[in-house]
PDB file of C-alpha atoms in Angstrom:
ATOM      1  CA  MET A  71      56.763  64.619  82.098  1.00 51.00           C
ATOM      2  CA  GLN A  72      57.444  68.001  80.676  1.00 52.00           C
ATOM      3  CA  PHE A  73      56.728  69.725  83.731  1.00 45.00           C
ATOM      4  CA  GLN A  74      59.695  67.280  85.357  1.00 51.00           C
ATOM      5  CA  GLN A  75      61.866  68.470  82.790  1.00 52.00           C
ATOM      6  CA  GLN A  76      61.708  72.030  83.448  1.00 53.00           C
ATOM      7  CA  VAL A  77      61.719  71.480  87.178  1.00 42.00           C
ATOM      8  CA  ASN A  78      65.125  69.975  86.896  1.00 51.00           C
ATOM      9  CA  LYS A  79      66.585  72.472  84.197  1.00 54.00           C
ATOM     10  CA  ALA A  80      65.963  75.071  86.911  1.00 48.00           C
ATOM     11  CA  ILE A  81      67.539  73.219  89.571  1.00 46.00           C
ATOM     12  CA  THR A  82      70.552  72.984  87.257  1.00 51.00           C
ATOM     13  CA  LYS A  83      70.814  76.499  86.722  1.00 51.00           C
ATOM     14  CA  ARG A  84      70.425  77.321  90.137  1.00 52.00           C
ATOM     15  CA  ALA A  85      73.417  74.907  91.185  1.00 48.00           C
ATOM     16  CA  ARG A  86      75.632  76.493  88.348  1.00 53.00           C
ATOM     17  CA  TRP A  87      74.741  80.049  89.791  1.00 44.00           C
ATOM     18  CA  ARG A  88      75.573  79.187  93.107  1.00 49.00           C
ATOM     19  CA  TYR A  89      78.854  76.990  91.948  1.00 43.00           C
ATOM     20  CA  GLY A  90      79.657  80.184  90.306  1.00 44.00           C
ATOM     21  CA  VAL A  91      79.451  82.498  93.043  1.00 38.00           C
ATOM     22  CA  ALA A  92      81.531  79.922  95.345  1.00 41.00           C
ATOM     23  CA  LEU A  93      84.058  79.562  93.081  1.00 37.00           C
ATOM     24  CA  SER A  94      84.112  83.652  92.718  1.00 38.00           C
ATOM     25  CA  ALA A  95      84.444  83.838  96.227  1.00 38.00           C
ATOM     26  CA  CYS A  96      87.207  81.688  96.514  1.00 40.00           C
ATOM     27  CA  LEU A  97      89.289  83.627  93.685  1.00 37.00           C
ATOM     28  CA  MET A  98      88.830  86.458  95.602  1.00 38.00           C
ATOM     29  CA  SER A  99      90.139  84.782  98.697  1.00 39.00           C
ATOM     30  CA  SER A 100      93.239  83.893  97.063  1.00 40.00           C
ATOM     31  CA  MET A 101      93.771  86.938  95.559  1.00 46.00           C
ATOM     32  CA  GLY A 102      93.644  88.691  98.445  1.00 54.00           C
ATOM     33  CA  VAL A 103      91.745  92.110  99.606  1.00 75.00           C
ATOM     34  CA  ALA A 104      93.243  95.020  98.654  1.00 82.00           C
ATOM     35  CA  LYS A 105      94.787  97.235 101.612  1.00 91.00           C
ATOM     36  CA  PRO A 106      96.646 100.608 101.478  1.00 95.00           C
ATOM     37  CA  LEU A 107     100.457 100.521 101.770  1.00 95.00           C
ATOM     38  CA  THR A 108     102.065 103.671 102.989  1.00 97.00           C
ATOM     39  CA  LEU A 109     105.322 104.385 101.702  1.00 98.00           C
ATOM     40  CA  ASN A 110     107.740 107.315 103.236  1.00 98.00           C
ATOM     41  CA  ILE A 111     110.759 107.957 100.628  1.00 98.00           C
ATOM     42  CA  THR A 112     113.642 110.085 102.085  1.00 98.00           C
ATOM     43  CA  GLY A 113     116.952 111.296 100.775  1.00 98.00           C
ATOM     44  CA  THR A 114     120.469 110.503 102.032  1.00 97.00           C
ATOM     45  CA  ASP A 115     119.957 113.521 104.597  1.00 96.00           C
ATOM     46  CA  GLY A 116     117.009 112.208 105.758  1.00 97.00           C
ATOM     47  CA  LYS A 117     114.579 114.386 104.535  1.00 97.00           C
ATOM     48  CA  PRO A 118     111.266 113.424 102.853  1.00 98.00           C
ATOM     49  CA  VAL A 119     111.747 113.560  98.953  1.00 98.00           C
ATOM     50  CA  LYS A 120     108.554 114.966  97.272  1.00 97.00           C
ATOM     51  CA  GLU A 121     107.819 113.784  93.605  1.00 98.00           C
ATOM     52  CA  ALA A 122     109.464 110.489  94.153  1.00 98.00           C
ATOM     53  CA  VAL A 123     107.842 107.797  91.870  1.00 98.00           C
ATOM     54  CA  VAL A 124     107.441 104.573  93.228  1.00 98.00           C
ATOM     55  CA  TRP A 125     106.283 101.250  92.195  1.00 98.00           C
ATOM     56  CA  PHE A 126     106.162  97.833  93.029  1.00 96.00           C
ATOM     57  CA  GLU A 127     106.792  94.727  90.165  1.00 95.00           C
ATOM     58  CA  SER A 128     106.179  90.831  90.648  1.00 91.00           C
ATOM     59  CA  LYS A 129     105.775  87.988  88.392  1.00 85.00           C
ATOM     60  CA  GLN A 130     102.816  87.005  90.626  1.00 81.00           C
ATOM     61  CA  LEU A 131     101.213  90.534  90.648  1.00 87.00           C
ATOM     62  CA  THR A 132      97.777  90.794  88.993  1.00 87.00           C
ATOM     63  CA  LEU A 133      97.613  93.692  86.829  1.00 89.00           C
ATOM     64  CA  ASN A 134      94.683  95.953  88.073  1.00 91.00           C
ATOM     65  CA  GLN A 135      92.374  96.409  85.137  1.00 92.00           C
ATOM     66  CA  ASN A 136      90.684  99.323  86.314  1.00 92.00           C
ATOM     67  CA  THR A 137      94.169 101.240  86.155  1.00 95.00           C
ATOM     68  CA  LEU A 138      95.084 100.045  82.729  1.00 92.00           C
ATOM     69  CA  LYS A 139      91.851 101.348  81.262  1.00 91.00           C
ATOM     70  CA  GLN A 140      92.123 104.583  83.153  1.00 94.00           C
ATOM     71  CA  SER A 141      92.119 108.115  81.601  1.00 94.00           C
ATOM     72  CA  TYR A 142      95.630 109.270  81.823  1.00 98.00           C
ATOM     73  CA  LYS A 143      96.028 113.155  80.662  1.00 97.00           C
ATOM     74  CA  MET A 144      99.106 115.083  80.578  1.00 97.00           C
ATOM     75  CA  GLY A 145      97.855 119.026  80.447  1.00 95.00           C
ATOM     76  CA  GLN A 146      99.457 122.238  79.618  1.00 94.00           C
ATOM     77  CA  LYS A 147      98.403 125.046  81.920  1.00 94.00           C
ATOM     78  CA  ASP A 148      99.910 128.606  82.673  1.00 94.00           C
ATOM     79  CA  ARG A 149     102.558 127.829  80.328  1.00 93.00           C
ATOM     80  CA  ALA A 150     103.319 124.730  82.287  1.00 95.00           C
ATOM     81  CA  PHE A 151     102.895 120.532  82.013  1.00 95.00           C
ATOM     82  CA  THR A 152     100.331 119.080  84.494  1.00 96.00           C
ATOM     83  CA  PRO A 153     101.024 117.381  86.335  1.00 97.00           C
ATOM     84  CA  HIS A 154     104.551 117.705  86.364  1.00 97.00           C
ATOM     85  CA  ILE A 155     105.472 113.852  86.420  1.00 98.00           C
ATOM     86  CA  LEU A 156     102.723 111.442  85.176  1.00 98.00           C
ATOM     87  CA  VAL A 157     102.939 107.747  85.826  1.00 98.00           C
ATOM     88  CA  VAL A 158     101.199 105.192  83.624  1.00 98.00           C
ATOM     89  CA  PRO A 159     101.217 101.590  83.018  1.00 98.00           C
ATOM     90  CA  LYS A 160     102.475 100.216  79.664  1.00 97.00           C
ATOM     91  CA  GLY A 161     100.170 100.027  77.044  1.00 96.00           C
ATOM     92  CA  ALA A 162      98.349 103.375  78.494  1.00 96.00           C
ATOM     93  CA  GLU A 163      96.634 106.199  76.232  1.00 96.00           C
ATOM     94  CA  VAL A 164      97.383 109.502  77.320  1.00 97.00           C
ATOM     95  CA  SER A 165      96.008 112.485  76.007  1.00 96.00           C
ATOM     96  CA  PHE A 166      97.586 116.053  75.997  1.00 96.00           C
ATOM     97  CA  PRO A 167      94.702 118.781  76.447  1.00 94.00           C
ATOM     98  CA  ASN A 168      95.820 122.106  75.880  1.00 92.00           C
ATOM     99  CA  TYR A 169      94.266 124.573  78.797  1.00 92.00           C
ATOM    100  CA  ASP A 170      96.057 127.831  77.652  1.00 92.00           C
ATOM    101  CA  SER A 171      94.685 130.376  75.539  1.00 89.00           C
ATOM    102  CA  ILE A 172      97.693 130.307  73.495  1.00 89.00           C
ATOM    103  CA  LEU A 173      99.355 127.263  71.337  1.00 89.00           C
ATOM    104  CA  HIS A 174     102.100 124.557  72.262  1.00 91.00           C
ATOM    105  CA  HIS A 175     104.269 122.273  70.375  1.00 93.00           C
ATOM    106  CA  VAL A 176     104.502 119.158  72.531  1.00 95.00           C
ATOM    107  CA  TYR A 177     107.646 116.466  71.775  1.00 96.00           C
ATOM    108  CA  SER A 178     110.178 114.070  73.098  1.00 97.00           C
ATOM    109  CA  PHE A 179     113.172 112.687  71.896  1.00 96.00           C
ATOM    110  CA  SER A 180     113.285 110.037  74.656  1.00 97.00           C
ATOM    111  CA  ALA A 181     114.246 106.375  73.357  1.00 95.00           C
ATOM    112  CA  ALA A 182     111.234 105.112  75.366  1.00 96.00           C
ATOM    113  CA  GLN A 183     108.724 106.888  72.869  1.00 96.00           C
ATOM    114  CA  PRO A 184     110.092 109.949  70.699  1.00 97.00           C
ATOM    115  CA  PHE A 185     106.859 112.090  69.375  1.00 96.00           C
ATOM    116  CA  GLU A 186     105.821 115.099  68.300  1.00 96.00           C
ATOM    117  CA  PHE A 187     102.336 117.362  68.480  1.00 94.00           C
ATOM    118  CA  LYS A 188     102.661 120.511  66.298  1.00 91.00           C
ATOM    119  CA  LEU A 189     101.321 123.546  67.172  1.00 82.00           C
ATOM    120  CA  TYR A 190      98.121 122.741  68.656  1.00 84.00           C
ATOM    121  CA  ARG A 191      95.328 124.401  70.935  1.00 80.00           C
ATOM    122  CA  ASP A 192      91.992 123.058  70.612  1.00 79.00           C
ATOM    123  CA  ASN A 193      92.360 119.761  69.724  1.00 81.00           C
ATOM    124  CA  PRO A 194      93.447 117.560  72.256  1.00 80.00           C
ATOM    125  CA  GLN A 195      95.967 114.972  71.040  1.00 89.00           C
ATOM    126  CA  SER A 196      96.639 111.403  72.307  1.00 95.00           C
ATOM    127  CA  LEU A 197      99.466 108.591  72.143  1.00 96.00           C
ATOM    128  CA  THR A 198      99.535 105.190  73.613  1.00 97.00           C
ATOM    129  CA  PHE A 199     102.756 104.592  75.507  1.00 97.00           C
ATOM    130  CA  GLY A 200     103.686 100.750  74.756  1.00 96.00           C
ATOM    131  CA  ASN A 201     107.352 100.848  76.146  1.00 97.00           C
ATOM    132  CA  THR A 202     108.609 101.350  79.852  1.00 98.00           C
ATOM    133  CA  GLY A 203     110.732 104.007  80.554  1.00 98.00           C
ATOM    134  CA  VAL A 204     111.247 107.752  80.981  1.00 98.00           C
ATOM    135  CA  VAL A 205     109.813 110.150  78.678  1.00 98.00           C
ATOM    136  CA  GLU A 206     110.689 113.582  79.068  1.00 98.00           C
ATOM    137  CA  LEU A 207     108.630 116.255  77.529  1.00 97.00           C
ATOM    138  CA  GLY A 208     109.452 119.634  76.144  1.00 96.00           C
ATOM    139  CA  CYS A 209     107.401 122.476  73.952  1.00 94.00           C
ATOM    140  CA  ASN A 210     109.127 123.796  70.869  1.00 89.00           C
ATOM    141  CA  ILE A 211     107.833 127.262  71.957  1.00 89.00           C
ATOM    142  CA  HIS A 212     108.260 127.901  75.716  1.00 91.00           C
ATOM    143  CA  ASP A 213     112.074 126.244  76.399  1.00 88.00           C
ATOM    144  CA  TRP A 214     111.502 126.023  79.968  1.00 91.00           C
ATOM    145  CA  MET A 215     108.265 123.893  79.999  1.00 94.00           C
ATOM    146  CA  LEU A 216     109.458 120.280  81.190  1.00 96.00           C
ATOM    147  CA  GLY A 217     107.440 117.465  82.007  1.00 97.00           C
ATOM    148  CA  TYR A 218     107.924 113.586  82.563  1.00 98.00           C
ATOM    149  CA  ILE A 219     105.765 110.634  81.673  1.00 98.00           C
ATOM    150  CA  LEU A 220     107.030 107.589  83.599  1.00 98.00           C
ATOM    151  CA  VAL A 221     105.764 104.149  81.759  1.00 98.00           C
ATOM    152  CA  VAL A 222     106.338 101.366  84.310  1.00 98.00           C
ATOM    153  CA  ASP A 223     105.125  97.501  83.979  1.00 96.00           C
ATOM    154  CA  SER A 224     103.005  97.247  86.910  1.00 97.00           C
ATOM    155  CA  THR A 225      99.877  99.280  87.774  1.00 97.00           C
ATOM    156  CA  TYR A 226     100.814  99.458  91.644  1.00 97.00           C
ATOM    157  CA  PHE A 227     102.392 103.004  91.728  1.00 98.00           C
ATOM    158  CA  ALA A 228     102.263 106.495  92.920  1.00 98.00           C
ATOM    159  CA  VAL A 229     103.995 109.854  93.523  1.00 98.00           C
ATOM    160  CA  THR A 230     105.217 111.155  96.878  1.00 98.00           C
ATOM    161  CA  ASP A 231     103.457 114.151  98.302  1.00 98.00           C
ATOM    162  CA  GLU A 232     105.156 117.087 100.091  1.00 97.00           C
ATOM    163  CA  GLN A 233     105.914 115.283 102.926  1.00 98.00           C
ATOM    164  CA  GLY A 234     107.561 112.656 100.944  1.00 98.00           C
ATOM    165  CA  LYS A 235     104.790 110.088 101.593  1.00 98.00           C
ATOM    166  CA  ALA A 236     102.794 107.766  99.062  1.00 98.00           C
ATOM    167  CA  VAL A 237      99.948 105.367  99.578  1.00 98.00           C
ATOM    168  CA  ILE A 238      99.088 102.335  97.266  1.00 96.00           C
ATOM    169  CA  ASP A 239      96.534  99.858  97.446  1.00 94.00           C
ATOM    170  CA  MET A 240      98.537  96.548  97.709  1.00 90.00           C
ATOM    171  CA  PRO A 241      96.880  93.133  97.761  1.00 84.00           C
ATOM    172  CA  GLU A 242      96.805  91.944 101.717  1.00 77.00           C
ATOM    173  CA  GLN A 243      98.136  88.408 100.676  1.00 68.00           C
ATOM    174  CA  LEU A 244     101.344  89.269  98.955  1.00 66.00           C
ATOM    175  CA  GLN A 245     103.466  86.505  97.341  1.00 57.00           C
ATOM    176  CA  SER A 246     107.314  86.314  97.439  1.00 66.00           C
ATOM    177  CA  GLY A 247     109.203  87.987  94.956  1.00 81.00           C
ATOM    178  CA  LEU A 248     108.065  91.686  95.176  1.00 92.00           C
ATOM    179  CA  VAL A 249     110.596  94.447  93.943  1.00 96.00           C
ATOM    180  CA  ILE A 250     109.781  98.109  95.290  1.00 97.00           C
ATOM    181  CA  ASN A 251     111.215 100.678  92.367  1.00 98.00           C
ATOM    182  CA  VAL A 252     111.975 104.362  93.241  1.00 98.00           C
ATOM    183  CA  TRP A 253     112.286 107.096  90.590  1.00 98.00           C
ATOM    184  CA  HIS A 254     113.155 111.005  90.744  1.00 98.00           C
ATOM    185  CA  GLU A 255     114.175 113.449  88.223  1.00 97.00           C
ATOM    186  CA  GLY A 256     116.837 114.443  90.289  1.00 97.00           C
ATOM    187  CA  PHE A 257     118.595 111.151  89.584  1.00 98.00           C
ATOM    188  CA  ALA A 258     122.193 111.610  87.558  1.00 96.00           C
ATOM    189  CA  ASN A 259     120.890 108.497  85.516  1.00 97.00           C
ATOM    190  CA  LEU A 260     117.085 109.203  84.823  1.00 97.00           C
ATOM    191  CA  ASP A 261     116.961 105.778  82.867  1.00 96.00           C
ATOM    192  CA  GLN A 262     117.900 103.943  85.752  1.00 97.00           C
ATOM    193  CA  PRO A 263     115.421 103.808  88.960  1.00 98.00           C
ATOM    194  CA  GLU A 264     116.511 102.173  91.954  1.00 98.00           C
ATOM    195  CA  ARG A 265     115.550  99.022  92.491  1.00 97.00           C
ATOM    196  CA  LYS A 266     115.392  96.722  95.872  1.00 97.00           C
ATOM    197  CA  GLN A 267     114.235  93.043  96.276  1.00 95.00           C
ATOM    198  CA  LEU A 268     111.685  92.627  99.469  1.00 93.00           C
ATOM    199  CA  LYS A 269     111.342  89.608 101.260  1.00 86.00           C
ATOM    200  CA  SER A 270     107.842  90.555 102.467  1.00 84.00           C
ATOM    201  CA  LEU A 271     106.101  93.674 103.522  1.00 86.00           C
ATOM    202  CA  PRO A 272     105.715  94.780 107.063  1.00 88.00           C
ATOM    203  CA  ASN A 273     102.554  94.140 109.066  1.00 87.00           C
ATOM    204  CA  THR A 274     101.827  97.674 109.482  1.00 91.00           C
ATOM    205  CA  TYR A 275     101.774  97.970 106.082  1.00 92.00           C
ATOM    206  CA  THR A 276     104.075 101.077 106.598  1.00 96.00           C
ATOM    207  CA  LEU A 277     107.508 100.917 104.388  1.00 96.00           C
ATOM    208  CA  SER A 278     110.435 103.333 104.727  1.00 97.00           C
ATOM    209  CA  TYR A 279     112.888 103.679 102.147  1.00 98.00           C
ATOM    210  CA  GLN A 280     116.042 106.215 101.655  1.00 98.00           C
ATOM    211  CA  LEU A 281     117.692 106.744  98.225  1.00 98.00           C
ATOM    212  CA  ASN A 282     121.031 105.602  97.916  1.00 97.00           C
ATOM    213  CA  GLN A 283     122.076 108.414  95.891  1.00 97.00           C
ATOM    214  CA  SER A 284     121.943 112.587  96.297  1.00 96.00           C
ATOM    215  CA  LEU A 285     119.150 114.357  94.098  1.00 96.00           C
ATOM    216  CA  PHE A 286     120.830 117.117  91.644  1.00 91.00           C
ATOM    217  CA  GLU A 287     119.263 120.491  92.517  1.00 83.00           C
ATOM    218  CA  LEU A 288     116.590 121.163  90.165  1.00 72.00           C
ATOM    219  CA  LYS A 289     116.558 124.084  88.069  1.00 66.00           C
ATOM    220  CA  GLU A 290     113.950 127.124  88.658  1.00 58.00           C
ATOM    221  CA  ASP A 291     111.303 128.168  86.247  1.00 53.00           C
ATOM    222  CA  PHE A 292     112.903 130.649  83.392  1.00 48.00           C
ATOM    223  CA  SER A 293     109.114 131.408  81.874  1.00 53.00           C
ATOM    224  CA  ASP A 294     108.609 135.245  81.082  1.00 53.00           C
ATOM    225  CA  GLU A 295     105.618 137.219  80.280  1.00 48.00           C
ATOM    226  CA  PHE A 296     106.586 137.522  76.729  1.00 47.00           C
ATOM    227  CA  ASP A 297     104.810 135.022  74.040  1.00 53.00           C
ATOM    228  CA  ASP A 298     104.245 134.485  70.748  1.00 53.00           C
ATOM    229  CA  TYR A 299     101.729 132.200  69.088  1.00 51.00           C
ATOM    230  CA  GLU A 300      98.990 133.959  71.031  1.00 54.00           C
TER     231      GLU A 300
END
């Protein structure tokens, strides 16, 4: 009798395991497999636009947990912010390591996330960004240093390369209601990205987008060789 009960328990466990595997497979199938989407961003002149931020939003897009938990860094190296533009999902923590041998004083007056990290070098600072928007960065010691952290309500984003190209892994079976957002530091209003509603993605999974506005010419690097706070 006892042996038969053990056998029944084993059968029940096996059945539950098989059910769990089948359920997981169904869920994966319904979500769709991630597929690389290639985006080509051009300006009003038709030329490729580098360092344009592109991201997708939809109420039906599930947030990628790996992207949410990723380690994000905005460093200072050679008296410049690196990367120049960092995109993070809302709620992400960003650290600010100083790779230089000199002190930096990082700050932002942006409404999305005002903060200040006073003179530091050896102890990396960090901050959680809980509001969407553009966070413009500066250094109190080196006036020419400029960087951006773009906080988006999405985990599907990328920054274009020199050829104006970006690649984002998107679910292969996308629902309706997808919105593409594009931002560039050359916009007249940095707090206003361009947005466009998409009916669907092309079967080729290649999407071209031309900006609706001309970009302001960006300033050159005004750094010099003189520096205090060595």
